Amino acid sequence: MLNWTRPAARSAAALTVTAAVALLATACSPGEQARGGHDGQDGEDTAPAVATSFAHAPKAYPLDAYIPDARETDAVNRAVSVLARSCMQKYGVSRPAYQAPAGEMPPHARKYGPTDLESVRVYGYKPPLPDGVTKRQAVAAQQRGAAQERTITPAAKAVYTGTAQRADKKSGTAAAPVPDGVPEGGCHGAAQRAALADRAADDLMVVQNLFLEASATTREDAAVRALDKRWSACMAKSGLRYPDPLSAVDDTTWRSRRTSPDGPHPDFPAPSAEEIRTAEADVRCKSATDYVVTRHDIESGHQKRLIGQHEKTLAAVAERKRRMVERSRSVLTDAKKKTE
């Protein structure tokens, strides 16, 4: 399936936000550590840990216009799934239909680190779950995804990918050759071509590279350097020494310090009390310096400059995106008519 993850900032920790999205696409600790959404007698969560983690996150950027949004991405992924499954039937194999994520993460959720107090009081600097998703739901989505993956036979994988599958003694699966007549790239490759999505990955890379270039020039902008200094001075009042927000996110202490493995996000341990206190100060200083809105505006200006420099290339990317989404929606409409 397609992964339209926007590039995060330079932070390795920030990049783990994509893991939270991936977890749901395949589908808290007591005391001073993170509080969770547990309110049932059996310890299971029955409500999301927080109401929102992203109310103050950066909004859309100019370059977002060249990347499919969540609804467009869902249409493309479902269309490719429909086409691939139809192709696979010709070879007597199948795979589960595409399942939409259990929740959506805003594309720039933590581009400049966390932005919402309620969220960091639960997750600290760890990736949050999408708004409205409980830990129990996230775990269930993982389990469903793993269970579905186990139903896909080696023969089905060979047809889907167009690549012969080797025997695996550990799992006990047999080898599976690619049958004669399977299209190049397997049924998945054929489905992508039919949905006009075969250039999508290359086009995404073009836009991502421009995102990264704009982020790099933004970091060197005098206005951003001054903004970072104001934020850093605010943090110093709490006895915290960081030159900019992402250096706080990247503090290796948050990854090296041992805490409860039972964090509010099923893929990450609980944040420590120190991590939460630091993240709270971080968010407050972002608010005091109007950090997110100011940096978003500056970075948007850098993106607009790059868009002007790459006008022809991006016009072609936008047109291919339009045609891909239009074709995908047509495929879904036709598939629906066949079931009526």
mmCIF file of C-alpha atoms in Angstrom:
data_model
loop_
_atom_site.group_PDB
_atom_site.id
_atom_site.type_symbol
_atom_site.label_atom_id
_atom_site.label_comp_id
_atom_site.label_asym_id
_atom_site.label_seq_id
_atom_site.Cartn_x
_atom_site.Cartn_y
_atom_site.Cartn_z
ATOM 1 C CA MET A 1 0.000 0.000 0.000
ATOM 2 C CA LEU A 2 0.954 3.604 -0.335
ATOM 3 C CA ASN A 3 2.606 5.459 2.530
ATOM 4 C CA TRP A 4 2.149 9.207 2.229
ATOM 5 C CA THR A 5 4.031 10.116 5.402
ATOM 6 C CA ARG A 6 5.198 13.708 5.319
ATOM 7 C CA PRO A 7 8.843 14.130 6.237
ATOM 8 C CA ALA A 8 9.339 15.004 9.880
ATOM 9 C CA ALA A 9 11.946 17.389 11.109
ATOM 10 C CA ARG A 10 15.541 16.280 11.626
ATOM 11 C CA SER A 11 14.691 14.493 14.863
ATOM 12 C CA ALA A 12 15.045 10.728 14.953
ATOM 13 C CA ALA A 13 12.532 10.676 17.777
ATOM 14 C CA ALA A 14 10.082 12.765 15.788
ATOM 15 C CA LEU A 15 10.273 10.277 12.953
ATOM 16 C CA THR A 16 8.845 7.594 15.221
ATOM 17 C CA VAL A 17 5.479 9.309 14.908
ATOM 18 C CA THR A 18 5.198 7.442 11.597
ATOM 19 C CA ALA A 19 5.427 4.205 13.545
ATOM 20 C CA ALA A 20 2.208 5.100 15.313
ATOM 21 C CA VAL A 21 0.479 5.534 11.972
ATOM 22 C CA ALA A 22 1.954 2.307 10.612
ATOM 23 C CA LEU A 23 0.755 0.428 13.680
ATOM 24 C CA LEU A 24 -2.849 1.380 13.004
ATOM 25 C CA ALA A 25 -2.602 0.992 9.259
ATOM 26 C CA THR A 26 -1.954 -2.737 9.805
ATOM 27 C CA ALA A 27 -4.453 -2.250 11.905
ATOM 28 C CA CYS A 28 -0.679 3.525 31.231
ATOM 29 C CA SER A 29 1.519 3.295 34.003
ATOM 30 C CA PRO A 30 0.628 4.311 37.599
ATOM 31 C CA GLY A 31 2.304 6.706 39.949
ATOM 32 C CA GLU A 32 4.452 9.489 38.541
ATOM 33 C CA GLN A 33 4.492 7.929 35.086
ATOM 34 C CA ALA A 34 1.978 8.454 32.324
ATOM 35 C CA ARG A 35 -1.693 8.347 33.102
ATOM 36 C CA GLY A 36 -3.771 6.367 30.652
ATOM 37 C CA GLY A 37 -7.353 5.805 29.657
ATOM 38 C CA HIS A 38 -7.995 2.884 31.994
ATOM 39 C CA ASP A 39 -11.309 3.079 33.788
ATOM 40 C CA GLY A 40 -12.639 -0.456 33.707
ATOM 41 C CA GLN A 41 -12.410 -2.828 36.665
ATOM 42 C CA ASP A 42 -10.561 -5.345 34.532
ATOM 43 C CA GLY A 43 -7.843 -2.800 33.722
ATOM 44 C CA GLU A 44 -8.801 -2.499 30.069
ATOM 45 C CA ASP A 45 -9.022 0.967 28.610
ATOM 46 C CA THR A 46 -12.481 2.122 27.610
ATOM 47 C CA ALA A 47 -11.637 5.704 26.633
ATOM 48 C CA PRO A 48 -8.789 7.411 24.774
ATOM 49 C CA ALA A 49 -5.874 8.456 26.964
ATOM 50 C CA VAL A 50 -6.259 12.098 25.881
ATOM 51 C CA ALA A 51 -8.910 14.124 24.087
ATOM 52 C CA THR A 52 -6.412 15.520 21.598
ATOM 53 C CA SER A 53 -2.683 15.459 21.053
ATOM 54 C CA PHE A 54 -2.705 17.762 18.065
ATOM 55 C CA ALA A 55 -4.905 20.808 18.658
ATOM 56 C CA HIS A 56 -1.891 23.111 18.414
ATOM 57 C CA ALA A 57 0.171 21.100 15.906
ATOM 58 C CA PRO A 58 1.298 22.773 12.659
ATOM 59 C CA LYS A 59 -1.429 23.049 10.044
ATOM 60 C CA ALA A 60 -1.113 22.593 6.279
ATOM 61 C CA TYR A 61 1.973 23.715 4.353
ATOM 62 C CA PRO A 62 2.083 24.886 0.716
ATOM 63 C CA LEU A 63 3.781 21.656 -0.419
ATOM 64 C CA ASP A 64 0.919 19.578 0.997
ATOM 65 C CA ALA A 65 -1.059 20.441 -2.125
ATOM 66 C CA TYR A 66 1.130 18.009 -4.073
ATOM 67 C CA ILE A 67 0.607 15.022 -1.752
ATOM 68 C CA PRO A 68 -2.682 13.080 -1.514
ATOM 69 C CA ASP A 69 -4.559 13.846 1.690
ATOM 70 C CA ALA A 70 -5.941 11.139 3.993
ATOM 71 C CA ARG A 71 -9.200 10.633 2.051
ATOM 72 C CA GLU A 72 -7.417 10.546 -1.297
ATOM 73 C CA THR A 73 -4.848 8.100 0.039
ATOM 74 C CA ASP A 74 -7.602 5.850 1.333
ATOM 75 C CA ALA A 75 -9.291 5.859 -2.077
ATOM 76 C CA VAL A 76 -6.051 4.945 -3.857
ATOM 77 C CA ASN A 77 -5.200 2.174 -1.383
ATOM 78 C CA ARG A 78 -8.685 0.676 -1.603
ATOM 79 C CA ALA A 79 -8.675 0.839 -5.398
ATOM 80 C CA VAL A 80 -5.273 -0.851 -5.638
ATOM 81 C CA SER A 81 -6.525 -3.535 -3.247
ATOM 82 C CA VAL A 82 -9.668 -4.142 -5.337
ATOM 83 C CA LEU A 83 -7.672 -4.411 -8.552
ATOM 84 C CA ALA A 84 -4.957 -6.617 -7.048
ATOM 85 C CA ARG A 85 -7.464 -9.010 -5.490
ATOM 86 C CA SER A 86 -9.330 -9.290 -8.802
ATOM 87 C CA CYS A 87 -6.055 -10.109 -10.559
ATOM 88 C CA MET A 88 -5.124 -12.711 -7.942
ATOM 89 C CA GLN A 89 -8.416 -14.548 -8.388
ATOM 90 C CA LYS A 90 -7.277 -15.480 -11.886
ATOM 91 C CA TYR A 91 -4.483 -17.535 -10.311
ATOM 92 C CA GLY A 92 -6.632 -19.124 -7.618
ATOM 93 C CA VAL A 93 -5.200 -17.198 -4.676
ATOM 94 C CA SER A 94 -6.347 -14.324 -2.503
ATOM 95 C CA ARG A 95 -5.333 -11.919 0.248
ATOM 96 C CA PRO A 96 -7.350 -9.828 2.727
ATOM 97 C CA ALA A 97 -8.847 -6.577 1.479
ATOM 98 C CA TYR A 98 -7.231 -3.299 2.464
ATOM 99 C CA GLN A 99 -8.339 -2.063 5.876
ATOM 100 C CA ALA A 100 -8.283 1.668 6.591
ATOM 101 C CA PRO A 101 -6.397 2.821 9.693
ATOM 102 C CA ALA A 102 -8.279 2.851 12.984
ATOM 103 C CA GLY A 103 -7.388 6.518 13.388
ATOM 104 C CA GLU A 104 -5.649 9.329 11.576
ATOM 105 C CA MET A 105 -2.497 11.143 12.620
ATOM 106 C CA PRO A 106 -2.200 14.735 11.363
ATOM 107 C CA PRO A 107 0.514 14.846 8.683
ATOM 108 C CA HIS A 108 2.732 17.257 10.636
ATOM 109 C CA ALA A 109 1.773 16.046 14.105
ATOM 110 C CA ARG A 110 5.122 16.604 15.818
ATOM 111 C CA LYS A 111 7.187 18.367 13.199
ATOM 112 C CA TYR A 112 8.466 20.755 15.871
ATOM 113 C CA GLY A 113 7.954 18.344 18.749
ATOM 114 C CA PRO A 114 4.890 18.073 20.999
ATOM 115 C CA THR A 115 2.454 20.984 21.126
ATOM 116 C CA ASP A 116 -0.301 19.996 23.562
ATOM 117 C CA LEU A 117 -0.056 19.783 27.354
ATOM 118 C CA GLU A 118 -2.707 17.109 27.749
ATOM 119 C CA SER A 119 -0.794 14.878 25.364
ATOM 120 C CA VAL A 120 2.669 15.225 26.915
ATOM 121 C CA ARG A 121 1.254 14.523 30.376
ATOM 122 C CA VAL A 122 0.445 11.060 29.026
ATOM 123 C CA TYR A 123 3.083 10.371 26.371
ATOM 124 C CA GLY A 124 5.949 12.733 27.180
ATOM 125 C CA TYR A 125 8.105 12.785 24.063
ATOM 126 C CA LYS A 126 6.934 9.317 23.013
ATOM 127 C CA PRO A 127 4.702 9.095 19.921
ATOM 128 C CA PRO A 128 1.010 9.506 20.762
ATOM 129 C CA LEU A 129 -1.805 7.396 19.435
ATOM 130 C CA PRO A 130 -4.204 9.047 16.983
ATOM 131 C CA ASP A 131 -6.921 11.074 18.660
ATOM 132 C CA GLY A 132 -9.880 8.947 19.669
ATOM 133 C CA VAL A 133 -7.935 5.657 19.613
ATOM 134 C CA THR A 134 -7.448 3.725 22.837
ATOM 135 C CA LYS A 135 -4.486 1.514 23.624
ATOM 136 C CA ARG A 136 -6.820 -1.484 23.566
ATOM 137 C CA GLN A 137 -7.973 -0.574 20.060
ATOM 138 C CA ALA A 138 -4.386 -0.089 18.915
ATOM 139 C CA VAL A 139 -3.366 -3.501 20.221
ATOM 140 C CA ALA A 140 -6.425 -5.079 18.606
ATOM 141 C CA ALA A 141 -5.484 -3.470 15.291
ATOM 142 C CA GLN A 142 -1.985 -4.913 15.557
ATOM 143 C CA GLN A 143 -3.362 -8.340 16.326
ATOM 144 C CA ARG A 144 -5.833 -8.220 13.439
ATOM 145 C CA GLY A 145 -3.080 -7.174 11.066
ATOM 146 C CA ALA A 146 -0.800 -9.977 12.214
ATOM 147 C CA ALA A 147 -3.629 -12.507 11.978
ATOM 148 C CA GLN A 148 -4.481 -11.382 8.454
ATOM 149 C CA GLU A 149 -0.836 -11.568 7.428
ATOM 150 C CA ARG A 150 -0.696 -15.189 8.561
ATOM 151 C CA THR A 151 -3.565 -16.065 6.212
ATOM 152 C CA ILE A 152 -1.552 -15.050 3.136
ATOM 153 C CA THR A 153 0.019 -18.144 1.612
ATOM 154 C CA PRO A 154 3.415 -18.214 -0.129
ATOM 155 C CA ALA A 155 1.584 -18.832 -3.414
ATOM 156 C CA ALA A 156 -0.504 -15.697 -2.871
ATOM 157 C CA LYS A 157 2.603 -13.668 -2.030
ATOM 158 C CA ALA A 158 4.294 -14.859 -5.215
ATOM 159 C CA VAL A 159 1.333 -13.779 -7.331
ATOM 160 C CA TYR A 160 0.868 -10.492 -5.477
ATOM 161 C CA THR A 161 4.526 -9.430 -5.639
ATOM 162 C CA GLY A 162 5.686 -11.206 -8.795
ATOM 163 C CA THR A 163 8.593 -12.618 -6.787
ATOM 164 C CA ALA A 164 9.182 -16.307 -6.100
ATOM 165 C CA GLN A 165 8.921 -17.195 -2.418
ATOM 166 C CA ARG A 166 11.595 -19.290 -0.737
ATOM 167 C CA ALA A 167 10.811 -22.105 1.665
ATOM 168 C CA ASP A 168 11.082 -21.120 5.317
ATOM 169 C CA LYS A 169 11.919 -24.006 7.645
ATOM 170 C CA LYS A 170 11.324 -21.893 10.736
ATOM 171 C CA SER A 171 7.727 -21.082 9.836
ATOM 172 C CA GLY A 172 7.182 -24.294 7.917
ATOM 173 C CA THR A 173 6.097 -22.530 4.709
ATOM 174 C CA ALA A 174 6.867 -24.076 1.354
ATOM 175 C CA ALA A 175 8.507 -22.424 -1.632
ATOM 176 C CA ALA A 176 6.212 -20.871 -4.219
ATOM 177 C CA PRO A 177 7.172 -20.004 -7.804
ATOM 178 C CA VAL A 178 5.580 -17.203 -9.795
ATOM 179 C CA PRO A 179 2.960 -18.740 -12.111
ATOM 180 C CA ASP A 180 3.173 -18.154 -15.848
ATOM 181 C CA GLY A 181 1.336 -15.071 -17.001
ATOM 182 C CA VAL A 182 1.625 -13.083 -13.769
ATOM 183 C CA PRO A 183 2.185 -9.445 -14.763
ATOM 184 C CA GLU A 184 5.417 -7.595 -14.087
ATOM 185 C CA GLY A 185 5.564 -6.595 -10.449
ATOM 186 C CA GLY A 186 2.856 -9.125 -9.683
ATOM 187 C CA CYS A 187 -0.810 -8.312 -9.310
ATOM 188 C CA HIS A 188 0.117 -5.449 -7.002
ATOM 189 C CA GLY A 189 2.265 -3.849 -9.695
ATOM 190 C CA ALA A 190 -0.478 -4.327 -12.270
ATOM 191 C CA ALA A 191 -3.026 -2.820 -9.885
ATOM 192 C CA GLN A 192 -0.835 0.230 -9.274
ATOM 193 C CA ARG A 193 -0.475 0.783 -13.011
ATOM 194 C CA ALA A 194 -4.215 0.400 -13.540
ATOM 195 C CA ALA A 195 -4.915 2.939 -10.796
ATOM 196 C CA LEU A 196 -2.266 5.269 -12.267
ATOM 197 C CA ALA A 197 -0.389 4.971 -8.997
ATOM 198 C CA ASP A 198 2.842 3.533 -10.374
ATOM 199 C CA ARG A 199 4.550 6.956 -10.339
ATOM 200 C CA ALA A 200 3.241 7.861 -6.889
ATOM 201 C CA ALA A 201 6.340 6.823 -4.945
ATOM 202 C CA ASP A 202 8.644 8.797 -7.235
ATOM 203 C CA ASP A 203 6.399 11.860 -7.054
ATOM 204 C CA LEU A 204 6.249 11.601 -3.277
ATOM 205 C CA MET A 205 10.032 11.554 -3.141
ATOM 206 C CA VAL A 206 10.183 14.753 -5.184
ATOM 207 C CA VAL A 207 7.881 16.532 -2.754
ATOM 208 C CA GLN A 208 9.570 15.073 0.327
ATOM 209 C CA ASN A 209 12.941 16.308 -0.876
ATOM 210 C CA LEU A 210 11.522 19.810 -1.232
ATOM 211 C CA PHE A 211 10.028 19.548 2.273
ATOM 212 C CA LEU A 212 13.454 18.621 3.610
ATOM 213 C CA GLU A 213 15.184 21.384 1.670
ATOM 214 C CA ALA A 214 12.717 23.943 3.004
ATOM 215 C CA SER A 215 13.212 22.625 6.547
ATOM 216 C CA ALA A 216 16.987 22.929 6.182
ATOM 217 C CA THR A 217 16.893 26.516 4.929
ATOM 218 C CA THR A 218 14.310 27.395 7.579
ATOM 219 C CA ARG A 219 16.674 26.239 10.338
ATOM 220 C CA GLU A 220 19.295 28.687 9.046
ATOM 221 C CA ASP A 221 16.846 31.583 8.764
ATOM 222 C CA ALA A 222 17.794 34.436 11.111
ATOM 223 C CA ALA A 223 14.196 34.733 12.272
ATOM 224 C CA VAL A 224 14.138 31.054 13.280
ATOM 225 C CA ARG A 225 17.479 31.347 15.052
ATOM 226 C CA ALA A 226 16.019 34.233 17.059
ATOM 227 C CA LEU A 227 12.871 32.208 17.729
ATOM 228 C CA ASP A 228 14.935 29.265 18.987
ATOM 229 C CA LYS A 229 16.834 31.590 21.310
ATOM 230 C CA ARG A 230 13.585 32.900 22.798
ATOM 231 C CA TRP A 231 12.304 29.368 23.322
ATOM 232 C CA SER A 232 15.659 28.293 24.831
ATOM 233 C CA ALA A 233 15.666 31.260 27.224
ATOM 234 C CA CYS A 234 12.168 30.314 28.347
ATOM 235 C CA MET A 235 13.284 26.727 29.031
ATOM 236 C CA ALA A 236 16.299 27.976 30.979
ATOM 237 C CA LYS A 237 13.921 29.579 33.492
ATOM 238 C CA SER A 238 12.909 26.015 34.397
ATOM 239 C CA GLY A 239 16.548 24.929 34.637
ATOM 240 C CA LEU A 240 16.460 23.160 31.266
ATOM 241 C CA ARG A 241 19.255 23.706 28.743
ATOM 242 C CA TYR A 242 18.331 23.008 25.130
ATOM 243 C CA PRO A 243 19.155 25.148 22.062
ATOM 244 C CA ASP A 244 15.912 24.356 20.244
ATOM 245 C CA PRO A 245 12.772 22.198 20.616
ATOM 246 C CA LEU A 246 14.031 19.215 18.647
ATOM 247 C CA SER A 247 17.129 18.925 20.807
ATOM 248 C CA ALA A 248 14.763 18.321 23.717
ATOM 249 C CA VAL A 249 12.910 15.667 21.725
ATOM 250 C CA ASP A 250 16.236 14.041 20.786
ATOM 251 C CA ASP A 251 17.598 13.922 24.344
ATOM 252 C CA THR A 252 18.963 10.370 24.614
ATOM 253 C CA THR A 253 17.860 10.278 28.249
ATOM 254 C CA TRP A 254 14.310 9.563 27.120
ATOM 255 C CA ARG A 255 15.445 6.436 25.287
ATOM 256 C CA SER A 256 18.138 5.187 27.677
ATOM 257 C CA ARG A 257 16.314 5.585 30.991
ATOM 258 C CA ARG A 258 14.447 2.428 31.971
ATOM 259 C CA THR A 259 10.774 2.913 32.730
ATOM 260 C CA SER A 260 7.714 0.696 32.778
ATOM 261 C CA PRO A 261 7.376 -1.193 29.477
ATOM 262 C CA ASP A 262 3.604 -0.783 29.784
ATOM 263 C CA GLY A 263 3.323 2.668 28.241
ATOM 264 C CA PRO A 264 0.171 4.380 26.947
ATOM 265 C CA HIS A 265 1.289 3.488 23.398
ATOM 266 C CA PRO A 266 1.679 -0.268 22.882
ATOM 267 C CA ASP A 267 4.950 0.107 20.972
ATOM 268 C CA PHE A 268 6.782 2.324 23.459
ATOM 269 C CA PRO A 269 7.620 2.304 27.184
ATOM 270 C CA ALA A 270 6.065 4.794 29.551
ATOM 271 C CA PRO A 271 7.715 8.210 29.828
ATOM 272 C CA SER A 272 9.526 9.062 33.039
ATOM 273 C CA ALA A 273 8.334 11.829 35.350
ATOM 274 C CA GLU A 274 11.376 13.884 34.292
ATOM 275 C CA GLU A 275 10.517 13.434 30.614
ATOM 276 C CA ILE A 276 6.952 14.580 31.237
ATOM 277 C CA ARG A 277 8.079 17.630 33.211
ATOM 278 C CA THR A 278 10.516 18.587 30.426
ATOM 279 C CA ALA A 279 7.885 18.117 27.725
ATOM 280 C CA GLU A 280 5.401 20.206 29.719
ATOM 281 C CA ALA A 281 7.949 23.049 29.954
ATOM 282 C CA ASP A 282 8.648 22.651 26.236
ATOM 283 C CA VAL A 283 4.970 23.024 25.321
ATOM 284 C CA ARG A 284 4.507 25.995 27.638
ATOM 285 C CA CYS A 285 7.536 27.739 26.123
ATOM 286 C CA LYS A 286 6.225 27.080 22.616
ATOM 287 C CA SER A 287 2.999 28.774 23.661
ATOM 288 C CA ALA A 288 4.799 31.693 25.333
ATOM 289 C CA THR A 289 6.931 32.353 22.227
ATOM 290 C CA ASP A 290 4.197 31.566 19.658
ATOM 291 C CA TYR A 291 6.725 29.084 18.333
ATOM 292 C CA VAL A 292 4.611 26.793 16.166
ATOM 293 C CA VAL A 293 2.661 29.486 14.295
ATOM 294 C CA THR A 294 5.751 31.651 13.781
ATOM 295 C CA ARG A 295 7.954 28.849 12.503
ATOM 296 C CA HIS A 296 5.153 27.468 10.344
ATOM 297 C CA ASP A 297 4.810 30.857 8.654
ATOM 298 C CA ILE A 298 8.555 31.154 8.061
ATOM 299 C CA GLU A 299 8.833 27.617 6.698
ATOM 300 C CA SER A 300 5.812 28.158 4.462
ATOM 301 C CA GLY A 301 7.648 31.110 2.914
ATOM 302 C CA HIS A 302 10.652 28.909 2.154
ATOM 303 C CA GLN A 303 8.362 26.299 0.612
ATOM 304 C CA LYS A 304 6.686 28.878 -1.617
ATOM 305 C CA ARG A 305 10.094 29.937 -2.911
ATOM 306 C CA LEU A 306 10.916 26.327 -3.805
ATOM 307 C CA ILE A 307 7.523 25.830 -5.439
ATOM 308 C CA GLY A 308 8.286 28.782 -7.688
ATOM 309 C CA GLN A 309 11.675 27.309 -8.570
ATOM 310 C CA HIS A 310 10.186 23.884 -9.429
ATOM 311 C CA GLU A 311 6.912 25.024 -10.963
ATOM 312 C CA LYS A 312 6.926 22.733 -14.023
ATOM 313 C CA THR A 313 7.936 19.632 -12.092
ATOM 314 C CA LEU A 314 5.318 20.192 -9.413
ATOM 315 C CA ALA A 315 2.616 20.963 -11.964
ATOM 316 C CA ALA A 316 3.256 17.522 -13.466
ATOM 317 C CA VAL A 317 3.175 15.914 -10.002
ATOM 318 C CA ALA A 318 -0.139 17.630 -9.237
ATOM 319 C CA GLU A 319 -1.662 16.479 -12.519
ATOM 320 C CA ARG A 320 -0.586 12.870 -11.952
ATOM 321 C CA LYS A 321 -2.030 13.026 -8.445
ATOM 322 C CA ARG A 322 -5.341 14.364 -9.803
ATOM 323 C CA ARG A 323 -5.567 11.618 -12.436
ATOM 324 C CA MET A 324 -4.596 8.894 -9.943
ATOM 325 C CA VAL A 325 -7.258 9.923 -7.433
ATOM 326 C CA GLU A 326 -9.881 10.294 -10.185
ATOM 327 C CA ARG A 327 -9.072 6.837 -11.570
ATOM 328 C CA SER A 328 -9.084 5.256 -8.116
ATOM 329 C CA ARG A 329 -12.493 6.671 -7.292
ATOM 330 C CA SER A 330 -13.779 5.383 -10.627
ATOM 331 C CA VAL A 331 -12.457 1.900 -9.826
ATOM 332 C CA LEU A 332 -14.257 1.961 -6.473
ATOM 333 C CA THR A 333 -17.492 3.161 -8.054
ATOM 334 C CA ASP A 334 -17.368 0.348 -10.626
ATOM 335 C CA ALA A 335 -16.604 -2.226 -7.921
ATOM 336 C CA LYS A 336 -19.562 -1.035 -5.868
ATOM 337 C CA LYS A 337 -21.923 -1.299 -8.867
ATOM 338 C CA LYS A 338 -20.850 -4.932 -9.376
ATOM 339 C CA THR A 339 -21.911 -5.811 -5.839
ATOM 340 C CA GLU A 340 -25.321 -4.114 -6.044
#
